[in-house]
Every structure is written in C-alpha cells, then in structure tokens.
Coordinates of N, CA and C in Angstrom, one line a residue:
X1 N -10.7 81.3 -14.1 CA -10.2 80.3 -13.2 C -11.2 79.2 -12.9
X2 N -12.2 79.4 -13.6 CA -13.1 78.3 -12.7 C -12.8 77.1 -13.6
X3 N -12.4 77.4 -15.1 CA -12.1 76.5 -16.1 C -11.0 75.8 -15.5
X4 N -9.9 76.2 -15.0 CA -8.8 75.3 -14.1 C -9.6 74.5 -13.0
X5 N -10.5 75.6 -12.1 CA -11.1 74.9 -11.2 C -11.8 73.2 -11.4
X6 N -12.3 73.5 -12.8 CA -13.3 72.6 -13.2 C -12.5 71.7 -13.6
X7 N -11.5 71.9 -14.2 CA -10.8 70.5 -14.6 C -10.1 69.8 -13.8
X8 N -9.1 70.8 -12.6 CA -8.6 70.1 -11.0 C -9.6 69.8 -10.5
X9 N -11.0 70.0 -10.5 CA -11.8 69.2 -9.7 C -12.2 67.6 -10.1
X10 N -12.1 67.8 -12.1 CA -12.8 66.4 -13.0 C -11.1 65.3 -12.3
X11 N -9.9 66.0 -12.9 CA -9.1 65.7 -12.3 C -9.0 64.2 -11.3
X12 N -9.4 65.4 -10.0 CA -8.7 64.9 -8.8 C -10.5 63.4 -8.5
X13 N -11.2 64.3 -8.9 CA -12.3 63.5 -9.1 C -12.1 62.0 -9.9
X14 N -11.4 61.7 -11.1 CA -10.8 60.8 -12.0 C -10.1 60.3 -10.6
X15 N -9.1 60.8 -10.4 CA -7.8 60.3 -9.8 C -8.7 59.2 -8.3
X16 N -9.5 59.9 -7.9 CA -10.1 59.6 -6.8 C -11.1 58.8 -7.1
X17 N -11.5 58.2 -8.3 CA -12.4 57.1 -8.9 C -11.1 56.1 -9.0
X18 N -10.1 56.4 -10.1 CA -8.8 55.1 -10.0 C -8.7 54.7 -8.7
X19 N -8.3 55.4 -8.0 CA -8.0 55.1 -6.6 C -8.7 54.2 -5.6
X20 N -10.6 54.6 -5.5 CA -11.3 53.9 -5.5 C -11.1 52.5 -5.7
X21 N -10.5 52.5 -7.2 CA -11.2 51.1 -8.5 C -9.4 50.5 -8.2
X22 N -9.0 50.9 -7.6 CA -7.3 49.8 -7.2 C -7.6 49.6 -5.9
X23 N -7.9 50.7 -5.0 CA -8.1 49.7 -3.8 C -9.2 48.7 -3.9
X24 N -10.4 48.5 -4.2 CA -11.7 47.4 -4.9 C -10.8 46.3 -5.5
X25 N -9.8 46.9 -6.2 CA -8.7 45.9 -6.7 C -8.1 45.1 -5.9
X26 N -7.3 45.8 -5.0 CA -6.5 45.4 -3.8 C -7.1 44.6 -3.1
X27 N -8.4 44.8 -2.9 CA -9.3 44.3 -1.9 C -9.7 43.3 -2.1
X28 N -10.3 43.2 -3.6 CA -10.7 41.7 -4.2 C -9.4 40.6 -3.9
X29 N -8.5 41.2 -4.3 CA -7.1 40.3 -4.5 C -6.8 39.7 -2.8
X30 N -6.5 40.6 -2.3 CA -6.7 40.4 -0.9 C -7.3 39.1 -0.6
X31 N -8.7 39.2 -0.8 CA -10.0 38.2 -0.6 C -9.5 36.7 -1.7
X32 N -8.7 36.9 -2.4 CA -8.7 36.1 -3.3 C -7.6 35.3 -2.7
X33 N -6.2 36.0 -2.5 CA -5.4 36.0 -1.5 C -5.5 34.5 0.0
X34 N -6.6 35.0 0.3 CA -7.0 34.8 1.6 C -7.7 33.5 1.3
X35 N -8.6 33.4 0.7 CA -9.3 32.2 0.1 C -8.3 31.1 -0.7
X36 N -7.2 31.4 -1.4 CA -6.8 30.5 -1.9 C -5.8 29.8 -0.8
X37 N -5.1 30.8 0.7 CA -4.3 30.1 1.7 C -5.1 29.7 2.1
X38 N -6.1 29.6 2.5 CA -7.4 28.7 3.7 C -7.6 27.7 2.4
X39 N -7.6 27.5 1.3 CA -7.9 26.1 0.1 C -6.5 25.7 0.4
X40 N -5.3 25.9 0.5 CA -4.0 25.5 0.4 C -3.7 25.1 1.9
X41 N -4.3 25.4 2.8 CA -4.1 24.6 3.9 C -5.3 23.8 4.2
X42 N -5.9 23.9 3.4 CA -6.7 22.6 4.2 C -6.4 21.5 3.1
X43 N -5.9 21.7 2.0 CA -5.1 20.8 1.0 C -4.5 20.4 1.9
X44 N -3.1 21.0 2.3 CA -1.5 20.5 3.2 C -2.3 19.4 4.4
X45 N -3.4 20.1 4.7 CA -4.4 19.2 6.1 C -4.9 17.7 5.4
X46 N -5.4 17.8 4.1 CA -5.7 16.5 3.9 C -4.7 15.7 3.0
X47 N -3.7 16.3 2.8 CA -2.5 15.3 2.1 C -1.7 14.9 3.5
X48 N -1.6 15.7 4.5 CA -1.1 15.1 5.7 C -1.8 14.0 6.3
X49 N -3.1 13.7 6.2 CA -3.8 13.0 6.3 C -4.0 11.6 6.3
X50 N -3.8 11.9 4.3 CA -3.3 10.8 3.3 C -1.8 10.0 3.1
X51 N -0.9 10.8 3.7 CA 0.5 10.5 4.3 C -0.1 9.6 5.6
X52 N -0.2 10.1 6.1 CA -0.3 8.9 7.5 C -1.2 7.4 7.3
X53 N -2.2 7.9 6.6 CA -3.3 7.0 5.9 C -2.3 6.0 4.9
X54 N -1.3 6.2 4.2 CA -0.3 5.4 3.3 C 0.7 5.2 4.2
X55 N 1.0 6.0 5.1 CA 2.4 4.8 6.0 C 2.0 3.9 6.9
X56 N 0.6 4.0 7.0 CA 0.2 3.0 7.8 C -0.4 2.0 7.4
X57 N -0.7 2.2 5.8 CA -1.3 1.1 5.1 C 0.4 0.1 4.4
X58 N 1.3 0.8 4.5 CA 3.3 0.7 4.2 C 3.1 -0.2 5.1
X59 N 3.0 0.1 6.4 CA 3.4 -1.0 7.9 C 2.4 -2.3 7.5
X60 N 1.1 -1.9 7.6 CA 0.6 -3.1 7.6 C 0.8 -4.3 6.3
X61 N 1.5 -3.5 5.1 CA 1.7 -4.4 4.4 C 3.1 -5.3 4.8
X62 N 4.0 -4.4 5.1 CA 5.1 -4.9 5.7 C 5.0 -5.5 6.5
X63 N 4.1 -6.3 7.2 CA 3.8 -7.3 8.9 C 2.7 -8.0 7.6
X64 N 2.0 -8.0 6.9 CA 1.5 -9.0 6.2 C 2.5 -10.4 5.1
X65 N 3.7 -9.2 4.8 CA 4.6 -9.7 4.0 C 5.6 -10.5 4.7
X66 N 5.5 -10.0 6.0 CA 6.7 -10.7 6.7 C 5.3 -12.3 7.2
X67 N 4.4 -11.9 7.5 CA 3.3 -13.3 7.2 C 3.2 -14.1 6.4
X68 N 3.5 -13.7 5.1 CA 3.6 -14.4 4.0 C 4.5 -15.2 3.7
X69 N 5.9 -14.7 4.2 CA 7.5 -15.2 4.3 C 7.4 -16.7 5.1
X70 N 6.7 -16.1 6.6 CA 6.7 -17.1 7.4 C 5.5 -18.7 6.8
X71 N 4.4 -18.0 6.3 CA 3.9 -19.0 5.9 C 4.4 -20.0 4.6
X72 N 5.0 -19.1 3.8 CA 5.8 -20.0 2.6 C 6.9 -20.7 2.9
X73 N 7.9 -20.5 4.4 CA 8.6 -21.5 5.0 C 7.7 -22.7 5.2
X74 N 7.2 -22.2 6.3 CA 5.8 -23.2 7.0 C 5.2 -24.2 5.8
X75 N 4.8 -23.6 4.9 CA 4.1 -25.0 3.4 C 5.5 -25.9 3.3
X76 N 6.6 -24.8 3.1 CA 7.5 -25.4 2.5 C 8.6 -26.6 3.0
X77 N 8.5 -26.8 4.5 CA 8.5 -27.6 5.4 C 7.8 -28.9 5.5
X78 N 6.2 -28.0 5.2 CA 5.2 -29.2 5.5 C 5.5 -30.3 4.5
X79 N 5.5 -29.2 2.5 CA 5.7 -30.2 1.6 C 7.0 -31.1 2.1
X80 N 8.1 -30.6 2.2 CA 9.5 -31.6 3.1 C 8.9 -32.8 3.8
X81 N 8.1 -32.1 4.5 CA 7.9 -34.1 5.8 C 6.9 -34.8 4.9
X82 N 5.9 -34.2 3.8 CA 5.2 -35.2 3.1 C 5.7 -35.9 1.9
X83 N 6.4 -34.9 1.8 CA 7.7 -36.4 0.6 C 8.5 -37.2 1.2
X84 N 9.1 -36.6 2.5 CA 9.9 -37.8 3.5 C 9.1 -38.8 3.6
X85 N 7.9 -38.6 4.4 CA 6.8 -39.5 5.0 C 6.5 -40.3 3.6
X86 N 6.2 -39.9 2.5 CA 5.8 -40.6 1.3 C 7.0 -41.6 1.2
X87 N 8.4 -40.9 0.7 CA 9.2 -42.1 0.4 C 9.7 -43.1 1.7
X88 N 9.3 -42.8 3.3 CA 9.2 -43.5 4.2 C 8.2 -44.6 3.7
X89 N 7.3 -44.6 3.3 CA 6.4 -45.3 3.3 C 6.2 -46.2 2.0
X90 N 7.0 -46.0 0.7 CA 7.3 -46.2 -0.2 C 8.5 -47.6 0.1
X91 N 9.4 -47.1 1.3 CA 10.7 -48.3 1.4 C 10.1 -48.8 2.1
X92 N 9.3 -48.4 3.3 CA 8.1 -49.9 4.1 C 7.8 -50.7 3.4
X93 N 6.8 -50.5 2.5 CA 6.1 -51.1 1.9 C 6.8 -52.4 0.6
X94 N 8.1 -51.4 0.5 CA 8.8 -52.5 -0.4 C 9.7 -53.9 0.3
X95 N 9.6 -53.3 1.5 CA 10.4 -54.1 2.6 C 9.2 -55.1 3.0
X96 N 8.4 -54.6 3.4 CA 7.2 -56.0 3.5 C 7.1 -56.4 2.1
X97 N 7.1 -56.0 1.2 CA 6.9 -57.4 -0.1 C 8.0 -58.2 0.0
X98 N 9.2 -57.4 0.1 CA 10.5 -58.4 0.4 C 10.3 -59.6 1.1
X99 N 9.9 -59.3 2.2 CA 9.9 -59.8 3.5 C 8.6 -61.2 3.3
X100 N 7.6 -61.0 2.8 CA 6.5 -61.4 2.4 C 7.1 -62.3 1.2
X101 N 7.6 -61.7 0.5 CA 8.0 -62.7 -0.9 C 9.2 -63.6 -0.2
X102 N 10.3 -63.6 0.9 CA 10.8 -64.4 1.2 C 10.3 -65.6 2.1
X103 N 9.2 -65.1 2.8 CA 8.0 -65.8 3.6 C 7.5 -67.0 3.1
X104 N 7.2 -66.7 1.1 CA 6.4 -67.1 0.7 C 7.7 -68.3 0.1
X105 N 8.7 -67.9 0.0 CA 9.6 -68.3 -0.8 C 10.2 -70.0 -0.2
X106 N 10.1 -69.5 1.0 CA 10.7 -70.3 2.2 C 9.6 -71.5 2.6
X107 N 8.5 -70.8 2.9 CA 7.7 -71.7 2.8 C 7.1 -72.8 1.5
X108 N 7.2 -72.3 0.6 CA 7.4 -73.4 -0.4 C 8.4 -74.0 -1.2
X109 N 9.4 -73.6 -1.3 CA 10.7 -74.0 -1.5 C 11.5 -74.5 -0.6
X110 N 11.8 -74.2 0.7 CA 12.7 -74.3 1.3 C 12.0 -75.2 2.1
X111 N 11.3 -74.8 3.3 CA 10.1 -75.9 4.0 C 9.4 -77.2 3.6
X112 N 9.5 -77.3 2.1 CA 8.1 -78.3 1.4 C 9.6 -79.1 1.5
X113 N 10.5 -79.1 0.9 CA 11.5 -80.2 0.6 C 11.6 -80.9 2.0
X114 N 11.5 -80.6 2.8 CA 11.7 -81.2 4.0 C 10.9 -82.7 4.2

C-alpha cells in the first residue's frame, strides 16, 4: 500500500502544483484584467476630453465663419459705393468739361461777334 500511498500522494501533490499554476494564472490575468480597464478608462477620459476640446474648437469656427460672411458683405458693399462714387465722379467731371467747353465756346464764338 505505500506504493498507492506514494503515487495518491505524487498525485494529489501534481494536482495541487496545477492548481497552484492556474490560480497564478487566474491571478496574473486578473491583474492584467484590471490594468487594461484602468488604461481603457483613462483612454474613454482623454477622448472625452478631446471631444469637448473639438466641439468647441466646431463653435468657434462656426462664429469665425459667420465673421467671415459678415465681412465679405461688408467689402462687398464697400467695393459697391467705390464704383458708384468712381462713376459719380467720372459724370462730374465730364459735365464740367461740357460746361467749360460751352463757356469757352460762348465766349469766343458767340460773345466776340458782338
């Protein structure tokens, strides 16, 4: 019997070294487990981050762009009164030569005969 004995002892001895070497297993994994949720939330923590950090760089572009709108009316306006004002100034000017060429016209033609 001790030959049974000896080998239910290598046995249970084996069984209780496996056992050992899966819980060490379990345990590692566990840790592994644990470590990669604490990396995966502080991931979810700095992409939430980065979300806020892009919708609020979204808004500010969106109030820059509605700036941009308003100013390309605004040039677009201004160029309007500087071509008005130019061809205002274009019919003045032709109007005093008129006005000057009949001046001149009058006075020597019309006036001298007298």
């Amino acid at each position: 019997m001790s030959f049974y004995d000896n080998s239910h002892q290598d046995r249970m001895l084996n069984a209780t070294q496996k056992l050992e070497d899966a819980t060490f297993d379990i345990e590692m994994s566990n840790a592994i487990l644990e470590d990669t949720i604490s990396t995966e939330m502080d991931s979810v923590q700095e992409l939430k981050r980065q979300r806020e950090v892009l919708e609020d760089d979204n808004r500010k572009l969106d109030r820059i762009d509605g700036h941009l709108d308003e100013s390309n009316k605004t040039l677009k306006r201004m160029l309007y009164r500087a071509i008005t004002n130019k061809i205002f100034l274009i019919i003045m000017a032709i109007v005093f030569l008129i006005i000057i060429g009949v001046v001149i016209y009058l006075g020597f033609f019309v006036f001298k005969k007298k």
